[in-house]
Amino acid sequence: MKPEASSEKYSPPAYTDVALVVITYNPSEQCVQNIADASRQFCKCFVADNSDPHAQALSYLRETSHIEIISNNENLGLAAALNELANMALERGFAWIVTTDQDTLLLPNFLQEMLSSKNPYPANLAAVGCNYRHDAK
């Protein structure tokens, strides 16, 4: 089943120096939908898929121009895949990266809120974090 497309057409955001990086391992359809929704806040989204080579869950995302999927064809683990994507984003000229995994659900205004918080910090700032929110069902 293909995730639902947003009613809005994708248009690149004003923040061109921030990339989203996502690590996946056999993601559910809901996780794929969450990645698609979150990626709309970024001009580029890099996904490292640690699933086996026959996994098809991310095929829908391959049709999206601002999402680039790297198929590792094995579970490299979170740290190795994050390093892989961080290096790729830096090589492409991104100054900032937002690191997530397939279970992360970003609120629709996440990037705007995070970037508004970086302004009072020095230029050598290495990381900005956010609160974890768990809504029990």
GROMACS .gro file of C-alpha atoms in nm:
model
  137
    1MET     CA    1   0.000   0.000   0.000
    2LYS     CA    2   0.130   0.341  -0.097
    3PRO     CA    3   0.135   0.614   0.170
    4GLU     CA    4  -0.109   0.895   0.120
    5ALA     CA    5   0.025   1.194  -0.065
    6SER     CA    6  -0.014   1.530   0.101
    7SER     CA    7  -0.277   1.758  -0.049
    8GLU     CA    8  -0.009   2.022  -0.096
    9LYS     CA    9   0.245   2.005  -0.379
   10TYR     CA   10   0.605   1.993  -0.254
   11SER     CA   11   0.787   2.323  -0.279
   12PRO     CA   12   1.139   2.353  -0.138
   13PRO     CA   13   1.155   2.546   0.190
   14ALA     CA   14   1.347   2.867   0.241
   15TYR     CA   15   1.601   2.686   0.461
   16THR     CA   16   1.843   2.548   0.204
   17ASP     CA   17   2.129   2.467   0.441
   18VAL     CA   18   1.946   2.204   0.649
   19ALA     CA   19   1.903   1.840   0.546
   20LEU     CA   20   1.699   1.566   0.707
   21VAL     CA   21   1.868   1.228   0.755
   22VAL     CA   22   1.662   0.921   0.842
   23ILE     CA   23   1.775   0.567   0.921
   24THR     CA   24   1.534   0.283   0.844
   25TYR     CA   25   1.519  -0.091   0.902
   26ASN     CA   26   1.213  -0.270   0.766
   27PRO     CA   27   0.988   0.034   0.824
   28SER     CA   28   0.611   0.004   0.853
   29GLU     CA   29   0.378   0.190   0.616
   30GLN     CA   30   0.310   0.443   0.891
   31CYS     CA   31   0.684   0.507   0.933
   32VAL     CA   32   0.719   0.562   0.558
   33GLN     CA   33   0.428   0.808   0.570
   34ASN     CA   34   0.592   0.991   0.862
   35ILE     CA   35   0.916   1.020   0.663
   36ALA     CA   36   0.728   1.155   0.361
   37ASP     CA   37   0.547   1.412   0.576
   38ALA     CA   38   0.860   1.521   0.765
   39SER     CA   39   1.067   1.552   0.449
   40ARG     CA   40   0.841   1.829   0.319
   41GLN     CA   41   1.002   2.068   0.568
   42PHE     CA   42   1.347   2.017   0.411
   43CYS     CA   43   1.501   2.084   0.073
   44LYS     CA   44   1.676   1.745   0.091
   45CYS     CA   45   1.613   1.424   0.281
   46PHE     CA   46   1.868   1.143   0.288
   47VAL     CA   47   1.745   0.798   0.392
   48ALA     CA   48   1.979   0.509   0.474
   49ASP     CA   49   1.783   0.188   0.444
   50ASN     CA   50   1.937  -0.092   0.648
   51SER     CA   51   1.669  -0.340   0.534
   52ASP     CA   52   1.743  -0.653   0.336
   53PRO     CA   53   1.786  -0.607  -0.042
   54HIS     CA   54   1.433  -0.731  -0.124
   55ALA     CA   55   1.248  -0.482   0.098
   56GLN     CA   56   1.004  -0.263  -0.093
   57ALA     CA   57   0.863  -0.040   0.183
   58LEU     CA   58   1.049   0.272   0.065
   59SER     CA   59   0.968   0.237  -0.306
   60TYR     CA   60   0.708   0.517  -0.285
   61LEU     CA   61   0.971   0.758  -0.152
   62ARG     CA   62   1.201   0.689  -0.448
   63GLU     CA   63   0.950   0.878  -0.664
   64THR     CA   64   1.009   1.197  -0.464
   65SER     CA   65   1.274   1.430  -0.604
   66HIS     CA   66   1.394   1.576  -0.273
   67ILE     CA   67   1.440   1.234  -0.108
   68GLU     CA   68   1.751   1.028  -0.177
   69ILE     CA   69   1.759   0.668  -0.056
   70ILE     CA   70   2.080   0.476   0.002
   71SER     CA   71   2.013   0.102   0.018
   72ASN     CA   72   2.271  -0.061   0.242
   73ASN     CA   73   2.119  -0.408   0.186
   74GLU     CA   74   2.212  -0.506   0.541
   75ASN     CA   75   2.174  -0.373   0.892
   76LEU     CA   76   2.479  -0.152   0.941
   77GLY     CA   77   2.337  -0.019   1.266
   78LEU     CA   78   2.224   0.329   1.355
   79ALA     CA   79   2.566   0.489   1.414
   80ALA     CA   80   2.727   0.367   1.090
   81ALA     CA   81   2.425   0.473   0.883
   82LEU     CA   82   2.407   0.815   1.052
   83ASN     CA   83   2.776   0.871   0.980
   84GLU     CA   84   2.722   0.768   0.618
   85LEU     CA   85   2.440   1.018   0.570
   86ALA     CA   86   2.604   1.297   0.771
   87ASN     CA   87   2.911   1.275   0.549
   88MET     CA   88   2.694   1.275   0.239
   89ALA     CA   89   2.503   1.584   0.356
   90LEU     CA   90   2.824   1.769   0.444
   91GLU     CA   91   2.978   1.680   0.107
   92ARG     CA   92   2.670   1.829  -0.061
   93GLY     CA   93   2.718   2.157   0.126
   94PHE     CA   94   2.457   2.135   0.402
   95ALA     CA   95   2.556   2.328   0.714
   96TRP     CA   96   2.302   2.158   0.941
   97ILE     CA   97   2.149   1.812   0.959
   98VAL     CA   98   1.851   1.685   1.153
   99THR     CA   99   1.910   1.324   1.250
  100THR     CA  100   1.616   1.087   1.300
  101ASP     CA  101   1.521   0.726   1.268
  102GLN     CA  102   1.210   0.572   1.119
  103ASP     CA  103   1.011   0.605   1.443
  104THR     CA  104   1.056   0.981   1.468
  105LEU     CA  105   0.746   1.189   1.414
  106LEU     CA  106   0.830   1.554   1.346
  107LEU     CA  107   0.562   1.812   1.407
  108PRO     CA  108   0.468   2.020   1.100
  109ASN     CA  109   0.649   2.330   1.232
  110PHE     CA  110   0.954   2.145   1.367
  111LEU     CA  111   1.220   2.292   1.139
  112GLN     CA  112   1.097   2.649   1.171
  113GLU     CA  113   1.092   2.620   1.551
  114MET     CA  114   1.438   2.460   1.568
  115LEU     CA  115   1.594   2.721   1.341
  116SER     CA  116   1.443   3.006   1.538
  117SER     CA  117   1.619   2.866   1.846
  118LYS     CA  118   1.967   2.857   1.689
  119ASN     CA  119   1.998   3.232   1.628
  120PRO     CA  120   2.117   3.332   1.978
  121TYR     CA  121   2.391   3.068   1.977
  122PRO     CA  122   2.753   3.105   1.860
  123ALA     CA  123   2.861   3.004   1.510
  124ASN     CA  124   3.050   2.700   1.643
  125LEU     CA  125   2.733   2.542   1.783
  126ALA     CA  126   2.753   2.165   1.738
  127ALA     CA  127   2.406   2.044   1.837
  128VAL     CA  128   2.056   2.158   1.924
  129GLY     CA  129   1.817   1.912   2.084
  130CYS     CA  130   1.448   1.890   2.137
  131ASN     CA  131   1.214   1.727   2.386
  132TYR     CA  132   1.083   1.378   2.342
  133ARG     CA  133   0.708   1.350   2.355
  134HIS     CA  134   0.528   1.019   2.391
  135ASP     CA  135   0.154   1.014   2.355
  136ALA     CA  136   0.026   0.689   2.499
  137LYS     CA  137  -0.256   0.537   2.301
   0.00000   0.00000   0.00000
